[in-house]
CSV table of C-alpha atoms in Angstrom, one decimal:
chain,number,residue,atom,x,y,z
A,1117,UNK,CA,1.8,25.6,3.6
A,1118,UNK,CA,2.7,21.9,4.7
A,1119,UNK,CA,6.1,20.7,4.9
A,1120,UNK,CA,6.0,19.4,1.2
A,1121,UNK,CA,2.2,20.3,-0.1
A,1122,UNK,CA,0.6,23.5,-0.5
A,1123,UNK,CA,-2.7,24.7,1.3
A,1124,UNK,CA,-4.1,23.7,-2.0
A,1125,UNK,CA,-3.1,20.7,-2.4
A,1126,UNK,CA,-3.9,19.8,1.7
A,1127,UNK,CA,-7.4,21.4,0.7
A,1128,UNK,CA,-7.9,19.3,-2.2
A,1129,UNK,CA,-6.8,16.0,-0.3
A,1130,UNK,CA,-9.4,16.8,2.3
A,1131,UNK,CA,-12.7,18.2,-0.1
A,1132,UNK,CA,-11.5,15.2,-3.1
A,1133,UNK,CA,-9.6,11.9,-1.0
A,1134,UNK,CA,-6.5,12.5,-2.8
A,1135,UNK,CA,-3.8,14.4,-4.1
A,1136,UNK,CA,-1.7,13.5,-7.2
A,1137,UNK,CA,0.9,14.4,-8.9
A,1138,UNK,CA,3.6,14.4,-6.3
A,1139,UNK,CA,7.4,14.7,-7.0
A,1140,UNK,CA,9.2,12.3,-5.0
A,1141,UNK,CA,12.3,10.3,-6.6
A,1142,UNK,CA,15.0,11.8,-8.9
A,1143,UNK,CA,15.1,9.9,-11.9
A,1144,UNK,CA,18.5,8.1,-10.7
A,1145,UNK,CA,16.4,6.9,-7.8
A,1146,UNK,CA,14.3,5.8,-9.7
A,1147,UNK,CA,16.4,3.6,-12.2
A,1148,UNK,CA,18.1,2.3,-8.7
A,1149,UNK,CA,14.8,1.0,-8.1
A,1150,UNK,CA,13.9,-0.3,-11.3
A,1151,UNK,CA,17.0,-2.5,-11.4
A,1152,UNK,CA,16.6,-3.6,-7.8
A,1153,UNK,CA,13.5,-5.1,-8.6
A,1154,UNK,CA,14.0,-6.4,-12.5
A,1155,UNK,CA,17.5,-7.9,-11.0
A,1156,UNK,CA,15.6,-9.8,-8.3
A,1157,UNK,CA,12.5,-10.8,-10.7
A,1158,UNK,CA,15.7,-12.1,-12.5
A,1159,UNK,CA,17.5,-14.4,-9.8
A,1160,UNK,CA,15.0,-15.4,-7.6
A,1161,UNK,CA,11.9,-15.6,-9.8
A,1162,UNK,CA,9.9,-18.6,-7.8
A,1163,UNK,CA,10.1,-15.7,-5.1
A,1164,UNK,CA,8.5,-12.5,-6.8
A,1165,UNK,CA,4.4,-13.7,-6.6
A,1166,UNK,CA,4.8,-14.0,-2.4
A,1167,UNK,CA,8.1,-11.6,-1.8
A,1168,UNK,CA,6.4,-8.3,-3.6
A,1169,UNK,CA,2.8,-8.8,-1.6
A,1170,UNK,CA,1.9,-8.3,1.8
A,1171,UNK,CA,4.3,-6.4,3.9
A,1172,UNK,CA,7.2,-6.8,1.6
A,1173,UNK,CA,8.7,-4.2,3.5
A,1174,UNK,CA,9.6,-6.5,5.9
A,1175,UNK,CA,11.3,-8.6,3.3
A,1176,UNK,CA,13.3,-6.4,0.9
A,1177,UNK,CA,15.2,-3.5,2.6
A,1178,UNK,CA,15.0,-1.5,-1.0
A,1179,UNK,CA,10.9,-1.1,-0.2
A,1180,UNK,CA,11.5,-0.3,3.8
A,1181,UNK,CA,14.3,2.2,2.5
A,1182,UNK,CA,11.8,4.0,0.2
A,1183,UNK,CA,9.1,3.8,2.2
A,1184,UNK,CA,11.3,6.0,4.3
A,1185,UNK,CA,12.4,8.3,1.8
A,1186,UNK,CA,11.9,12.3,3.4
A,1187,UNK,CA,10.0,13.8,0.8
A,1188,UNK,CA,7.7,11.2,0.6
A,1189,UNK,CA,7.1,11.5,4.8
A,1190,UNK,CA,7.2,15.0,4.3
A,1191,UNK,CA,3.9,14.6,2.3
A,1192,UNK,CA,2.4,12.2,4.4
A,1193,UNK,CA,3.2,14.1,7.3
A,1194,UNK,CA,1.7,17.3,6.2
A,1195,UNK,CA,-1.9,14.9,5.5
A,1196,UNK,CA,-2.0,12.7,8.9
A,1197,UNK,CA,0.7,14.2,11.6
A,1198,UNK,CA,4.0,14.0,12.4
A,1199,UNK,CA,4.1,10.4,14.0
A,1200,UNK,CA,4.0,8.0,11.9
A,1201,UNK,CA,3.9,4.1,11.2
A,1202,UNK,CA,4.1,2.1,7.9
A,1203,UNK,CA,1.6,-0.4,8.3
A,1204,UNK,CA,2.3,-2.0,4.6
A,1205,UNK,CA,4.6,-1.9,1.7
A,1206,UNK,CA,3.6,-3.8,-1.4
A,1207,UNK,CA,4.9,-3.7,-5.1
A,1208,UNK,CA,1.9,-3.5,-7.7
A,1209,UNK,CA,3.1,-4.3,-11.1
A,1210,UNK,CA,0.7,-5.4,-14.1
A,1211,UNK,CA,2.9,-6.9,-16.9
A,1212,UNK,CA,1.9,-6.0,-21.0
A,1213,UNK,CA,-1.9,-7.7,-21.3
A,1214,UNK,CA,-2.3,-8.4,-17.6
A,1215,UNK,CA,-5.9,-8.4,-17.2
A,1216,UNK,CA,-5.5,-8.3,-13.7
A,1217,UNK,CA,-8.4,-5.5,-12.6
A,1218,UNK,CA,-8.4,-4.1,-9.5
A,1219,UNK,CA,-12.6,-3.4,-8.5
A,1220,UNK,CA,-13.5,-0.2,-6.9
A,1221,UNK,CA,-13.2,-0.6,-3.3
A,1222,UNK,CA,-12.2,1.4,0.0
A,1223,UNK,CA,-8.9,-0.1,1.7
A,1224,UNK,CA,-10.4,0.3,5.4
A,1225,UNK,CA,-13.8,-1.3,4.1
A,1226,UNK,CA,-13.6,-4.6,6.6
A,1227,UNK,CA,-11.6,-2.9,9.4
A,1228,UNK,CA,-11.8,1.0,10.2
A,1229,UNK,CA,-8.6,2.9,11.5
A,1230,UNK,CA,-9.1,6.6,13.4
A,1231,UNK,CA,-7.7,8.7,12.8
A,1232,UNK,CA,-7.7,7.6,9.3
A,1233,UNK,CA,-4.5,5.8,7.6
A,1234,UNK,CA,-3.4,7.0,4.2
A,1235,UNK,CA,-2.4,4.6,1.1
A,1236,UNK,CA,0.6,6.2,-1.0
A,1237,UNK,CA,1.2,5.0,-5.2
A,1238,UNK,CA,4.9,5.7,-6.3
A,1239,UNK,CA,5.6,5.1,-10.0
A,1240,UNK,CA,8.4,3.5,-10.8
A,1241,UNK,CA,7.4,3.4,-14.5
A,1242,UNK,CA,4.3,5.6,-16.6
A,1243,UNK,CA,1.1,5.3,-14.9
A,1244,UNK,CA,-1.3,6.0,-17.7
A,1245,UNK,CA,-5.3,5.0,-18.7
A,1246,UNK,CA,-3.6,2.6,-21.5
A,1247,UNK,CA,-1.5,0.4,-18.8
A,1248,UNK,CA,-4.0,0.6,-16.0
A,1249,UNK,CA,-3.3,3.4,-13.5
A,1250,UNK,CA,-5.7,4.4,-10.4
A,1251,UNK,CA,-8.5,5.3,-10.9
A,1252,UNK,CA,-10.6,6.7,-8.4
A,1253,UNK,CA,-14.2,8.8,-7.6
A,1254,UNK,CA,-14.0,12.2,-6.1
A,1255,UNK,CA,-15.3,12.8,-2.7
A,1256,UNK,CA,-16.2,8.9,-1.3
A,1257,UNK,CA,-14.0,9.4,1.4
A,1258,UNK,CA,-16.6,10.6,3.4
A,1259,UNK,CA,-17.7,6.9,4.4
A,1260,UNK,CA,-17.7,3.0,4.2
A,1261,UNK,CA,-20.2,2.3,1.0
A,1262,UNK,CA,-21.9,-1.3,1.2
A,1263,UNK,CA,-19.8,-3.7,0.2
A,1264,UNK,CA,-19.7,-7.3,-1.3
A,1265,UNK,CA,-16.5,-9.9,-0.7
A,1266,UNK,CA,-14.9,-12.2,-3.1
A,1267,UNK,CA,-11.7,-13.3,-3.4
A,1268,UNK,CA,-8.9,-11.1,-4.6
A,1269,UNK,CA,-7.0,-11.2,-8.1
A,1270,UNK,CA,-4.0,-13.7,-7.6
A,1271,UNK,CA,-4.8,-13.1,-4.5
A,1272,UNK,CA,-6.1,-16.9,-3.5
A,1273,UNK,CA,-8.0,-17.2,-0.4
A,1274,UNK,CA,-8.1,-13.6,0.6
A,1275,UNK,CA,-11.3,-11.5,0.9
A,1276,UNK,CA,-11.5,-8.2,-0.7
A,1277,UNK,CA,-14.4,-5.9,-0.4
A,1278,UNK,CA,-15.6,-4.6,-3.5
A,1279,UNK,CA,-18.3,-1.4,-3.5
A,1280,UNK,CA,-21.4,-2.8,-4.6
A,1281,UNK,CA,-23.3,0.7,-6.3
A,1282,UNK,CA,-20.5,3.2,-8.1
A,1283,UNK,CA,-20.9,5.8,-10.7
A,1284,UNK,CA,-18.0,5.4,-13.0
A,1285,UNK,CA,-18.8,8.4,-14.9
A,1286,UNK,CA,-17.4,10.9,-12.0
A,1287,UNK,CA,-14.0,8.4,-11.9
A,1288,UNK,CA,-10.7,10.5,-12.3
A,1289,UNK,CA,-7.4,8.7,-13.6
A,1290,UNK,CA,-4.5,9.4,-11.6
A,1291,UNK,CA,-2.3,9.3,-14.3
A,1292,UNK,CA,1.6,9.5,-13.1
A,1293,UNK,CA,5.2,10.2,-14.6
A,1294,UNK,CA,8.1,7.9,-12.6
A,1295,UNK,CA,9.2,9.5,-9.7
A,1296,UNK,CA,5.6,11.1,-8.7
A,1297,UNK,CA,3.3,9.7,-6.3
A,1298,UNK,CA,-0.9,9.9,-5.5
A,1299,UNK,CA,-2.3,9.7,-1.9
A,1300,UNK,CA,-5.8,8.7,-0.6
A,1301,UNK,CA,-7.6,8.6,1.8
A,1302,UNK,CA,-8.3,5.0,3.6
A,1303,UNK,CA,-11.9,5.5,2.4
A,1304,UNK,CA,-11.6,6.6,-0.9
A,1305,UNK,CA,-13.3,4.6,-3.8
A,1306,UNK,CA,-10.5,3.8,-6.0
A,1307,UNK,CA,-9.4,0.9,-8.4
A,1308,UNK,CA,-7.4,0.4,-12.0
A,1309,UNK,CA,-8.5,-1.6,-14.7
A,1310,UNK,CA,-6.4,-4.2,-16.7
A,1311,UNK,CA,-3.0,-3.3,-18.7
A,1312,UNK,CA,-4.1,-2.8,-22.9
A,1313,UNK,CA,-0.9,-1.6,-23.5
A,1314,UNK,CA,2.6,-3.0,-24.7
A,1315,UNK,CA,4.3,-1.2,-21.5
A,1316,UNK,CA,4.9,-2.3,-18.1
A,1317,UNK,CA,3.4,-0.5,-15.0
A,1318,UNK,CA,5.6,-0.7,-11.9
A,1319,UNK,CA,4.7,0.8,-8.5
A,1320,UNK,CA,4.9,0.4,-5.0
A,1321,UNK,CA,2.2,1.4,-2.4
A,1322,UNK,CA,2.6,2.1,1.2
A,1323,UNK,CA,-0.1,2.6,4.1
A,1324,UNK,CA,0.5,5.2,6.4
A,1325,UNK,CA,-1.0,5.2,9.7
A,1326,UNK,CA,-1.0,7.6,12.8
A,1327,UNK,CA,0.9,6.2,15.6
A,1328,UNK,CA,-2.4,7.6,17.5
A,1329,UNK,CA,-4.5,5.7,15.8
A,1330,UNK,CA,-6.9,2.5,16.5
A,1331,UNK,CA,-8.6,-0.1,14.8
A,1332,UNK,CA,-11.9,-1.2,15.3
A,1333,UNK,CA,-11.5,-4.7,15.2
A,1334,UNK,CA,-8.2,-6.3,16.4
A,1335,UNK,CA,-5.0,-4.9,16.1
A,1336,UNK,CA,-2.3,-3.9,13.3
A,1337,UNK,CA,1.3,-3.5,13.1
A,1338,UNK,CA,3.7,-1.1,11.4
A,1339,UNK,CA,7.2,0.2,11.6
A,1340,UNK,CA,7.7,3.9,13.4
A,1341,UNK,CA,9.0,5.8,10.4
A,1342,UNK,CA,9.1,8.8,11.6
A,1343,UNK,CA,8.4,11.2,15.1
A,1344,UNK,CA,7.8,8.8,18.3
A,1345,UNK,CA,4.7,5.9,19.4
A,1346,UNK,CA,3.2,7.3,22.6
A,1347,UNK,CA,0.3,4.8,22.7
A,1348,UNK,CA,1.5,1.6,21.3
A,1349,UNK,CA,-1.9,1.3,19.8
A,1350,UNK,CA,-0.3,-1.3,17.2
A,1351,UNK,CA,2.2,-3.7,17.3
A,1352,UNK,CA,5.9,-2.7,16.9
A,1353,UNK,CA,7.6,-4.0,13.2
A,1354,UNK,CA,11.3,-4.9,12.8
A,1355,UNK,CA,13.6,-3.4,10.0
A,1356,UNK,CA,14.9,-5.7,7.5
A,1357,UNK,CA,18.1,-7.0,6.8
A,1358,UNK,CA,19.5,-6.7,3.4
A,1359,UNK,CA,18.5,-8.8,1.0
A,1360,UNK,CA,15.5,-11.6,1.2
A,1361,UNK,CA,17.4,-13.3,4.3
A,1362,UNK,CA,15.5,-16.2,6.1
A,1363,UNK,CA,15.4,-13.7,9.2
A,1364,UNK,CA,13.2,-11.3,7.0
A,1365,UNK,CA,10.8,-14.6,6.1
A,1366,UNK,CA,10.5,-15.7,9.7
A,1367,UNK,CA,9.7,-12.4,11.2
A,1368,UNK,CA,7.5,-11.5,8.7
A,1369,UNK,CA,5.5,-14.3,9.2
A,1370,UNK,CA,5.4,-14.3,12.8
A,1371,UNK,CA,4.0,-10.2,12.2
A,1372,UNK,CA,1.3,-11.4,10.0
A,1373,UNK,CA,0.6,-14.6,12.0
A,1374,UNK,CA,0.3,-12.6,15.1
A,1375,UNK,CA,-1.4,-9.1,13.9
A,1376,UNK,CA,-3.9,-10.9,11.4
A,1377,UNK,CA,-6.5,-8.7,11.9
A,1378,UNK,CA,-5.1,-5.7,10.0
A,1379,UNK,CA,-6.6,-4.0,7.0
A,1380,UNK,CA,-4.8,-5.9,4.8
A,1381,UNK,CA,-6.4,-9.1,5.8
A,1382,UNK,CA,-9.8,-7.8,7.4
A,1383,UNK,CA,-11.4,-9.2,10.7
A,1384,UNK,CA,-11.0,-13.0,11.1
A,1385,UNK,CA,-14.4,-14.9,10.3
A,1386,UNK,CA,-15.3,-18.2,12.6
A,1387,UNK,CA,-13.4,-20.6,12.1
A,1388,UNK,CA,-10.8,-19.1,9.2
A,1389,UNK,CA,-7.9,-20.3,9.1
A,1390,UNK,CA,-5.0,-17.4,8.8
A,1391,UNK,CA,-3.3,-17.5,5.1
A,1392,UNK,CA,-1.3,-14.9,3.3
A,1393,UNK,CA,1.3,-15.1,0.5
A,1394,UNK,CA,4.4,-17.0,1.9
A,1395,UNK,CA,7.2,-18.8,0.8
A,1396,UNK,CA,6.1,-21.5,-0.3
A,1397,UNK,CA,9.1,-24.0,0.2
């Protein structure tokens, strides 16, 4: 028995990638976080397209705050250890009729981390097969599947590796109520498929990563949410002041400017020029 998880669940992480279905937030966190983010969408809307993407937990001290929340560690810490780094915090919302799809992939595809890193989906709102919730394939965790690039969805300029041969008949929905969150596994064959429904999906996902771990090509960067960094493997993250100050802009871009070769961004090609989502004025 894990600190959170039972020996079932932990089993079932490690025979099937994932595990689902995790309590997390009371629903008065989760309305807290609902009107965080609608009130912001609100007031600062020429903001949301580069604030919610890459590392927006360096950015909005509501994401960093969650990301630290105990029962979500708890889980995490009964998959990968008790030291641990968040490597990435990122809002994934899909508005009524986005047809935004997601394509199967593996999140450590272009760059490899071991021990393995773990990606974590908290609902904020209904994650259902109607508005387009995860979908992954049981058991691909084992490893890296060929892969094509192309450029992700409203995602300009950055290369996403998409799994070239997958049967979708052995996909499994991770459907979700608010308040419950799925982990995978790094490798796991996952994606969602556009919003059909008159409902908004709302989520954020965090990568985990053992403060023991290494990448294969370059080096990441995370915050030490919980236990202690003996190896300084990756590069050290600050914490966020409150609200979207021009402190949170400028350190976040000197994080991604300096640790560019992280899984979010893959290795650097010759002669690429570094880009991510940033403000834009």
């Amino acid at each position: 028995m894990g600190k959170l998880l039972t020996d079932e669940q932990i089993a079932g992480f490690h025979a099937n990638g994932f595990v689902t279905r995790i309590p997390v937030l009371t629903p008065a966190e989760v309305a807290e976080l609902v009107a965080r983010t609608e009130a912001f969408e609100a007031e600062r809307p020429q903001d949301v397209s580069w604030a919610f993407d890459i590392k927006c937990n360096l950015l909005l001290d509501w994401v960093y705050e969650l990301g630290r929340h105990e029962r979500l560690l708890d889980a995490v810490e009964d998959l990968i250890g008790p030291d641990i780094l968040m490597t990435n915090g990122v809002y994934r919302n899909k508005n009524p009729g986005s047809a935004v799809d997601y394509g199967w992939h593996q999140d450590s595809a272009r760059i490899q981390v071991d021990p393995t890193f773990v990606i974590c989906y908290v609902a904020l709102s209904p994650a259902t097969s109607e508005n387009g919730c995860l979908r992954a394939i049981p058991g691909t965790q084992d490893r890296v599947r060929p892969f094509s690039l192309t450029e992700g969805p409203g995602q300009r300029k950055r290369l996403v590796a998409r799994v070239i041969d997958v049967d979708e008949s052995q996909a499994v929905d991770l459907v979700l109520e608010p308040g419950e969150a799925a982990i995978f596994h790094s490798n796991l064959v996952h994606g969602s498929a556009p919003n059909l429904s008159q409902s908004r999906r709302m989520a954020l996902l965090y990568d985990y990563t053992p403060a023991a771990a290494r990448q294969n090509v370059g080096r990441g960067s995370g915050q030490l949410v919980r236990g202690v960094d003996h190896w300084n493997h990756f590069g050290h993250e600050p914490v966020p002041e409150p609200g979207l100050t021009e402190g949170n802009v400028l350190r976040r871009r000197e994080i991604l400017g300096t640790y560019h070769e992280n899984v979010l961004m893959g290795p650097r090609l010759p002669g690429e020029t570094v880009t991510f989502p940033d403000r834009p004025y």
